[in-house]
Amino acid sequence: MNKLVNEKQLSKNAKLNKKDLTWFKLDNAALIYPAVSTKKWNSVYRVSVVLKDMVNVEVLNKALHDVITRFPHFNVSLNKGFFWFYFEETTVLPMVEKDEQYPCQKMEFKRKKHLFRVLYHNKKISFEAFHSLSDGYGAIVFVNSLLKRYFELSGHTIENSENTFNYLDKPSLEEVEDSFSRYADLKHKNSWSENKAYQITGTIEEQGKLNIINGIFSANDVKEFAKQYDATVNEFFLAVMFHSVLQHQSLSGYNKQPVRISMPINLRNIFPSKSLRNFSSYKNIEFSASDKTMSLQEMVNKVKENTRCIDKNYVMGNINANVKAQKNIFLRLTPLFLKNLVMKLVFFMVGERIVTISFSNVGKVKAPKEFKNFVERYEVNLGPGKINKMGSSVITFEDNMVFTFNSTIKETQMQKIFFQTLTNLGLNVKIESNIE
């Protein structure tokens, strides 16, 4: 009989047996993504690694086959039940594919078909995933573990390290738990709602086309510049982003709506979770159109007021609002097609429309020390939004920091303002783009 992984099992077993993962529930954050998917769009993100040598496709394929059994929660397909979507184990081996299209193409929901892709092109290996599978943390662990096996098969010795798994190790139950349900405190006050935010608009690209602009910095240089403003790298970039979007808003003439940047929060930094599934919340930071006259230091100070208040008490509001809805008896007994209608409405009311742009700082990649001999840098693409036309992310490996804009509009005025602001401050940046 099929068994379902749940929180009660965590106290009984340290390791995960194969029979425990024939099928299992989506985590709390994962529920929204299939519900709001359309025939032309769903939420897909990408983590890429640029190597120092050309990719060996045969070795990469063998590494993927070895590693996938270590990540049973990725070795699944998405299926519909009467009340909920669920994941089911697939016995089909994933195969690496040549990277020939624009990043973050729509993921197909087919029985026995994986919800991720491993792609290659010249020196780059890319991992793309449907967001219901995992957040950025889980993706980095998977990519690092895949690289470890790839380098081992290439004849190199790679030591074990944090955020990198040995493919022979058994997965633990904690890795596949729904940490939202585990750590929710349903007595805690719910979160709040927000109004519509300013949207960056322009000429829409053809379906499936995602414009990418990478700015490659010295991580040490950026850190030193941030120190001049008594800020972290995250706070410094957020302030420059607000400056850039406010200037863009002023030039566009749409000056009434607030500019709101959404910043993901890795909840593993607040709770002792080891989950490799989704376990992130967010902080929306808001500036008004009149704030465009602020100096950069004043913008940094306002950002700091918002970021340094993030603690367990703050994120509990977001967690509990979602978990309470999931556990509502009326919603639980509602057929899936009606749930989907409700979640589409909720997404429209409190999803992307209340955000101008997302900014995700994945941080410094923790990887085996041997990686620096073979890896040039990492990159992250958030993928196209359903409403938001632009997203941004930053990731660091060794001294290579890559700031990425992804956009589904032709115009690049906002991105130019952002990078020009940084170069005017004295930062050196190398720009790479797929825009013709």
PDB file of C-alpha atoms in Angstrom, residues 81-265:
ATOM      1  CA  GLY A  81      -6.333  13.902  -7.086  1.00  0.00           C
ATOM      2  CA  PHE A  82      -9.962  14.687  -6.351  1.00  0.00           C
ATOM      3  CA  PHE A  83      -9.044  17.113  -3.538  1.00  0.00           C
ATOM      4  CA  TRP A  84      -5.359  17.992  -4.072  1.00  0.00           C
ATOM      5  CA  PHE A  85      -2.467  17.730  -6.483  1.00  0.00           C
ATOM      6  CA  TYR A  86       0.117  15.179  -5.348  1.00  0.00           C
ATOM      7  CA  PHE A  87       3.584  13.940  -6.280  1.00  0.00           C
ATOM      8  CA  GLU A  88       4.077  10.371  -7.455  1.00  0.00           C
ATOM      9  CA  GLU A  89       7.358   8.526  -7.845  1.00  0.00           C
ATOM     10  CA  THR A  90       8.424   8.047 -11.453  1.00  0.00           C
ATOM     11  CA  THR A  91      10.573   5.152 -12.630  1.00  0.00           C
ATOM     12  CA  VAL A  92      11.588   6.935 -15.839  1.00  0.00           C
ATOM     13  CA  LEU A  93      15.247   7.970 -15.831  1.00  0.00           C
ATOM     14  CA  PRO A  94      15.809  11.701 -16.457  1.00  0.00           C
ATOM     15  CA  MET A  95      18.057  12.549 -19.410  1.00  0.00           C
ATOM     16  CA  VAL A  96      20.189  15.648 -19.897  1.00  0.00           C
ATOM     17  CA  GLU A  97      19.154  17.873 -22.783  1.00  0.00           C
ATOM     18  CA  LYS A  98      20.934  20.324 -25.037  1.00  0.00           C
ATOM     19  CA  ASP A  99      20.186  23.907 -24.026  1.00  0.00           C
ATOM     20  CA  GLU A 100      18.724  25.317 -27.236  1.00  0.00           C
ATOM     21  CA  GLN A 101      15.791  27.488 -26.103  1.00  0.00           C
ATOM     22  CA  TYR A 102      15.365  30.580 -23.953  1.00  0.00           C
ATOM     23  CA  PRO A 103      15.679  29.902 -20.206  1.00  0.00           C
ATOM     24  CA  CYS A 104      12.783  28.771 -18.028  1.00  0.00           C
ATOM     25  CA  GLN A 105      10.416  27.356 -20.638  1.00  0.00           C
ATOM     26  CA  LYS A 106       7.057  26.105 -19.372  1.00  0.00           C
ATOM     27  CA  MET A 107       7.254  22.731 -17.641  1.00  0.00           C
ATOM     28  CA  GLU A 108       4.923  20.062 -19.032  1.00  0.00           C
ATOM     29  CA  PHE A 109       2.754  18.168 -16.542  1.00  0.00           C
ATOM     30  CA  LYS A 110       2.689  14.641 -17.902  1.00  0.00           C
ATOM     31  CA  ARG A 111       2.359  11.361 -16.043  1.00  0.00           C
ATOM     32  CA  LYS A 112       5.787   9.920 -15.153  1.00  0.00           C
ATOM     33  CA  LYS A 113       7.480  13.089 -16.465  1.00  0.00           C
ATOM     34  CA  HIS A 114       9.911  14.866 -14.148  1.00  0.00           C
ATOM     35  CA  LEU A 115       9.321  18.452 -13.071  1.00  0.00           C
ATOM     36  CA  PHE A 116      12.910  19.494 -13.736  1.00  0.00           C
ATOM     37  CA  ARG A 117      15.405  19.652 -16.593  1.00  0.00           C
ATOM     38  CA  VAL A 118      19.194  19.334 -16.665  1.00  0.00           C
ATOM     39  CA  LEU A 119      20.573  21.204 -19.670  1.00  0.00           C
ATOM     40  CA  TYR A 120      24.035  21.738 -21.136  1.00  0.00           C
ATOM     41  CA  HIS A 121      25.645  24.185 -23.537  1.00  0.00           C
ATOM     42  CA  ASN A 122      29.403  24.486 -24.053  1.00  0.00           C
ATOM     43  CA  LYS A 123      30.762  25.094 -20.523  1.00  0.00           C
ATOM     44  CA  LYS A 124      27.399  25.641 -18.823  1.00  0.00           C
ATOM     45  CA  ILE A 125      25.220  23.179 -16.908  1.00  0.00           C
ATOM     46  CA  SER A 126      21.711  24.413 -16.057  1.00  0.00           C
ATOM     47  CA  PHE A 127      19.068  23.008 -13.745  1.00  0.00           C
ATOM     48  CA  GLU A 128      15.488  24.197 -14.288  1.00  0.00           C
ATOM     49  CA  ALA A 129      12.662  23.259 -11.942  1.00  0.00           C
ATOM     50  CA  PHE A 130       8.953  23.809 -11.467  1.00  0.00           C
ATOM     51  CA  HIS A 131       8.682  25.788  -8.235  1.00  0.00           C
ATOM     52  CA  SER A 132       6.472  23.208  -6.494  1.00  0.00           C
ATOM     53  CA  LEU A 133       9.497  20.901  -6.225  1.00  0.00           C
ATOM     54  CA  SER A 134      11.756  23.116  -4.163  1.00  0.00           C
ATOM     55  CA  ASP A 135      13.024  26.606  -3.501  1.00  0.00           C
ATOM     56  CA  GLY A 136      16.471  27.964  -4.374  1.00  0.00           C
ATOM     57  CA  TYR A 137      18.159  26.310  -1.394  1.00  0.00           C
ATOM     58  CA  GLY A 138      17.030  22.831  -2.394  1.00  0.00           C
ATOM     59  CA  ALA A 139      18.026  23.508  -5.999  1.00  0.00           C
ATOM     60  CA  ILE A 140      21.559  24.540  -4.974  1.00  0.00           C
ATOM     61  CA  VAL A 141      21.963  21.348  -2.916  1.00  0.00           C
ATOM     62  CA  PHE A 142      20.816  19.252  -5.893  1.00  0.00           C
ATOM     63  CA  VAL A 143      23.108  21.081  -8.333  1.00  0.00           C
ATOM     64  CA  ASN A 144      26.104  20.831  -6.002  1.00  0.00           C
ATOM     65  CA  SER A 145      25.505  17.113  -5.483  1.00  0.00           C
ATOM     66  CA  LEU A 146      25.184  16.589  -9.236  1.00  0.00           C
ATOM     67  CA  LEU A 147      28.452  18.465  -9.802  1.00  0.00           C
ATOM     68  CA  LYS A 148      30.219  16.479  -7.102  1.00  0.00           C
ATOM     69  CA  ARG A 149      29.295  13.209  -8.838  1.00  0.00           C
ATOM     70  CA  TYR A 150      30.145  14.667 -12.263  1.00  0.00           C
ATOM     71  CA  PHE A 151      33.645  15.641 -11.105  1.00  0.00           C
ATOM     72  CA  GLU A 152      34.115  12.263  -9.396  1.00  0.00           C
ATOM     73  CA  LEU A 153      33.196  10.421 -12.590  1.00  0.00           C
ATOM     74  CA  SER A 154      35.705  12.672 -14.359  1.00  0.00           C
ATOM     75  CA  GLY A 155      38.446  11.269 -12.132  1.00  0.00           C
ATOM     76  CA  HIS A 156      38.615  13.857  -9.348  1.00  0.00           C
ATOM     77  CA  THR A 157      38.324  13.427  -5.583  1.00  0.00           C
ATOM     78  CA  ILE A 158      35.668  15.697  -4.037  1.00  0.00           C
ATOM     79  CA  GLU A 159      35.301  15.867  -0.269  1.00  0.00           C
ATOM     80  CA  ASN A 160      31.893  15.976   1.390  1.00  0.00           C
ATOM     81  CA  SER A 161      30.770  19.405   2.529  1.00  0.00           C
ATOM     82  CA  GLU A 162      27.751  21.417   3.599  1.00  0.00           C
ATOM     83  CA  ASN A 163      25.008  21.677   0.951  1.00  0.00           C
ATOM     84  CA  THR A 164      26.569  18.872  -1.127  1.00  0.00           C
ATOM     85  CA  PHE A 165      25.417  15.269  -0.747  1.00  0.00           C
ATOM     86  CA  ASN A 166      27.089  11.971  -1.546  1.00  0.00           C
ATOM     87  CA  TYR A 167      24.882  10.079  -3.981  1.00  0.00           C
ATOM     88  CA  LEU A 168      25.286   6.854  -1.958  1.00  0.00           C
ATOM     89  CA  ASP A 169      23.909   8.349   1.273  1.00  0.00           C
ATOM     90  CA  LYS A 170      20.336   7.632   2.292  1.00  0.00           C
ATOM     91  CA  PRO A 171      17.938  10.608   2.281  1.00  0.00           C
ATOM     92  CA  SER A 172      16.410  11.571   5.620  1.00  0.00           C
ATOM     93  CA  LEU A 173      12.769  12.214   6.388  1.00  0.00           C
ATOM     94  CA  GLU A 174      13.625  15.761   7.432  1.00  0.00           C
ATOM     95  CA  GLU A 175      14.752  16.512   3.884  1.00  0.00           C
ATOM     96  CA  VAL A 176      11.276  15.864   2.465  1.00  0.00           C
ATOM     97  CA  GLU A 177       9.139  17.293   5.252  1.00  0.00           C
ATOM     98  CA  ASP A 178       6.705  20.167   4.858  1.00  0.00           C
ATOM     99  CA  SER A 179       8.420  22.541   7.280  1.00  0.00           C
ATOM    100  CA  PHE A 180       5.596  25.072   6.978  1.00  0.00           C
ATOM    101  CA  SER A 181       3.217  22.658   8.682  1.00  0.00           C
ATOM    102  CA  ARG A 182       5.845  21.544  11.171  1.00  0.00           C
ATOM    103  CA  TYR A 183       6.744  25.014  12.441  1.00  0.00           C
ATOM    104  CA  ALA A 184       3.419  26.838  12.067  1.00  0.00           C
ATOM    105  CA  ASP A 185       1.919  28.276  15.234  1.00  0.00           C
ATOM    106  CA  LEU A 186      -1.768  28.565  14.417  1.00  0.00           C
ATOM    107  CA  LYS A 187      -2.414  30.704  17.504  1.00  0.00           C
ATOM    108  CA  HIS A 188      -0.202  33.401  16.035  1.00  0.00           C
ATOM    109  CA  LYS A 189      -1.772  36.442  14.380  1.00  0.00           C
ATOM    110  CA  ASN A 190      -2.112  36.225  10.595  1.00  0.00           C
ATOM    111  CA  SER A 191      -0.263  38.382   8.095  1.00  0.00           C
ATOM    112  CA  TRP A 192      -1.623  41.476   6.342  1.00  0.00           C
ATOM    113  CA  SER A 193      -2.714  42.458   2.844  1.00  0.00           C
ATOM    114  CA  GLU A 194      -1.265  45.101   0.515  1.00  0.00           C
ATOM    115  CA  ASN A 195      -2.549  47.190  -2.368  1.00  0.00           C
ATOM    116  CA  LYS A 196      -1.484  47.162  -6.009  1.00  0.00           C
ATOM    117  CA  ALA A 197       2.098  48.220  -6.741  1.00  0.00           C
ATOM    118  CA  TYR A 198       3.707  50.012  -9.666  1.00  0.00           C
ATOM    119  CA  GLN A 199       4.409  47.622 -12.559  1.00  0.00           C
ATOM    120  CA  ILE A 200       7.329  47.930 -14.974  1.00  0.00           C
ATOM    121  CA  THR A 201       5.769  47.838 -18.436  1.00  0.00           C
ATOM    122  CA  GLY A 202       6.963  47.878 -22.031  1.00  0.00           C
ATOM    123  CA  THR A 203       6.765  46.055 -25.340  1.00  0.00           C
ATOM    124  CA  ILE A 204       6.040  42.389 -24.605  1.00  0.00           C
ATOM    125  CA  GLU A 205       8.370  39.844 -26.177  1.00  0.00           C
ATOM    126  CA  GLU A 206       7.065  36.856 -28.116  1.00  0.00           C
ATOM    127  CA  GLN A 207       5.825  33.896 -26.059  1.00  0.00           C
ATOM    128  CA  GLY A 208       8.670  31.946 -24.453  1.00  0.00           C
ATOM    129  CA  LYS A 209      11.341  34.598 -24.939  1.00  0.00           C
ATOM    130  CA  LEU A 210      13.152  35.610 -21.754  1.00  0.00           C
ATOM    131  CA  ASN A 211      15.724  38.408 -21.933  1.00  0.00           C
ATOM    132  CA  ILE A 212      18.691  37.942 -19.602  1.00  0.00           C
ATOM    133  CA  ILE A 213      21.230  40.569 -18.530  1.00  0.00           C
ATOM    134  CA  ASN A 214      24.052  39.454 -16.216  1.00  0.00           C
ATOM    135  CA  GLY A 215      26.259  41.890 -14.374  1.00  0.00           C
ATOM    136  CA  ILE A 216      29.404  40.170 -13.096  1.00  0.00           C
ATOM    137  CA  PHE A 217      31.140  41.844 -10.144  1.00  0.00           C
ATOM    138  CA  SER A 218      33.984  41.200  -7.748  1.00  0.00           C
ATOM    139  CA  ALA A 219      32.197  40.106  -4.575  1.00  0.00           C
ATOM    140  CA  ASN A 220      34.906  41.730  -2.433  1.00  0.00           C
ATOM    141  CA  ASP A 221      34.488  45.050  -4.255  1.00  0.00           C
ATOM    142  CA  VAL A 222      30.712  45.062  -3.759  1.00  0.00           C
ATOM    143  CA  LYS A 223      31.133  44.192  -0.092  1.00  0.00           C
ATOM    144  CA  GLU A 224      33.524  47.103   0.403  1.00  0.00           C
ATOM    145  CA  PHE A 225      31.146  49.533  -1.331  1.00  0.00           C
ATOM    146  CA  ALA A 226      28.279  48.321   0.856  1.00  0.00           C
ATOM    147  CA  LYS A 227      30.391  48.959   3.948  1.00  0.00           C
ATOM    148  CA  GLN A 228      30.729  52.607   2.917  1.00  0.00           C
ATOM    149  CA  TYR A 229      26.958  52.880   3.396  1.00  0.00           C
ATOM    150  CA  ASP A 230      27.021  50.833   6.619  1.00  0.00           C
ATOM    151  CA  ALA A 231      24.999  48.178   4.814  1.00  0.00           C
ATOM    152  CA  THR A 232      25.078  44.523   3.878  1.00  0.00           C
ATOM    153  CA  VAL A 233      25.402  43.601   0.204  1.00  0.00           C
ATOM    154  CA  ASN A 234      21.701  42.747   0.211  1.00  0.00           C
ATOM    155  CA  GLU A 235      20.712  46.145   1.624  1.00  0.00           C
ATOM    156  CA  PHE A 236      23.057  47.980  -0.735  1.00  0.00           C
ATOM    157  CA  PHE A 237      21.640  46.285  -3.843  1.00  0.00           C
ATOM    158  CA  LEU A 238      18.064  46.820  -2.643  1.00  0.00           C
ATOM    159  CA  ALA A 239      18.704  50.551  -2.204  1.00  0.00           C
ATOM    160  CA  VAL A 240      20.222  50.837  -5.698  1.00  0.00           C
ATOM    161  CA  MET A 241      17.262  48.870  -7.054  1.00  0.00           C
ATOM    162  CA  PHE A 242      14.777  51.258  -5.434  1.00  0.00           C
ATOM    163  CA  HIS A 243      16.711  54.210  -6.816  1.00  0.00           C
ATOM    164  CA  SER A 244      16.596  52.674 -10.313  1.00  0.00           C
ATOM    165  CA  VAL A 245      12.919  51.715 -10.283  1.00  0.00           C
ATOM    166  CA  LEU A 246      11.874  55.104  -8.881  1.00  0.00           C
ATOM    167  CA  GLN A 247      13.810  56.849 -11.648  1.00  0.00           C
ATOM    168  CA  HIS A 248      12.161  54.588 -14.203  1.00  0.00           C
ATOM    169  CA  GLN A 249       8.743  55.274 -12.693  1.00  0.00           C
ATOM    170  CA  SER A 250       9.344  59.026 -12.898  1.00  0.00           C
ATOM    171  CA  LEU A 251      10.339  58.774 -16.566  1.00  0.00           C
ATOM    172  CA  SER A 252       7.282  56.642 -17.353  1.00  0.00           C
ATOM    173  CA  GLY A 253       4.880  59.175 -15.836  1.00  0.00           C
ATOM    174  CA  TYR A 254       3.121  56.635 -13.594  1.00  0.00           C
ATOM    175  CA  ASN A 255       3.890  58.217 -10.242  1.00  0.00           C
ATOM    176  CA  LYS A 256       0.949  57.342  -7.998  1.00  0.00           C
ATOM    177  CA  GLN A 257       1.424  53.691  -7.107  1.00  0.00           C
ATOM    178  CA  PRO A 258       4.031  52.574  -4.562  1.00  0.00           C
ATOM    179  CA  VAL A 259       7.186  50.783  -5.640  1.00  0.00           C
ATOM    180  CA  ARG A 260       7.364  47.488  -3.782  1.00  0.00           C
ATOM    181  CA  ILE A 261      10.262  45.027  -3.970  1.00  0.00           C
ATOM    182  CA  SER A 262       9.692  41.472  -2.753  1.00  0.00           C
ATOM    183  CA  MET A 263      12.643  39.800  -1.054  1.00  0.00           C
ATOM    184  CA  PRO A 264      12.521  36.036  -0.356  1.00  0.00           C
ATOM    185  CA  ILE A 265      13.490  34.908   3.149  1.00  0.00           C
TER     186      ILE A 265
END
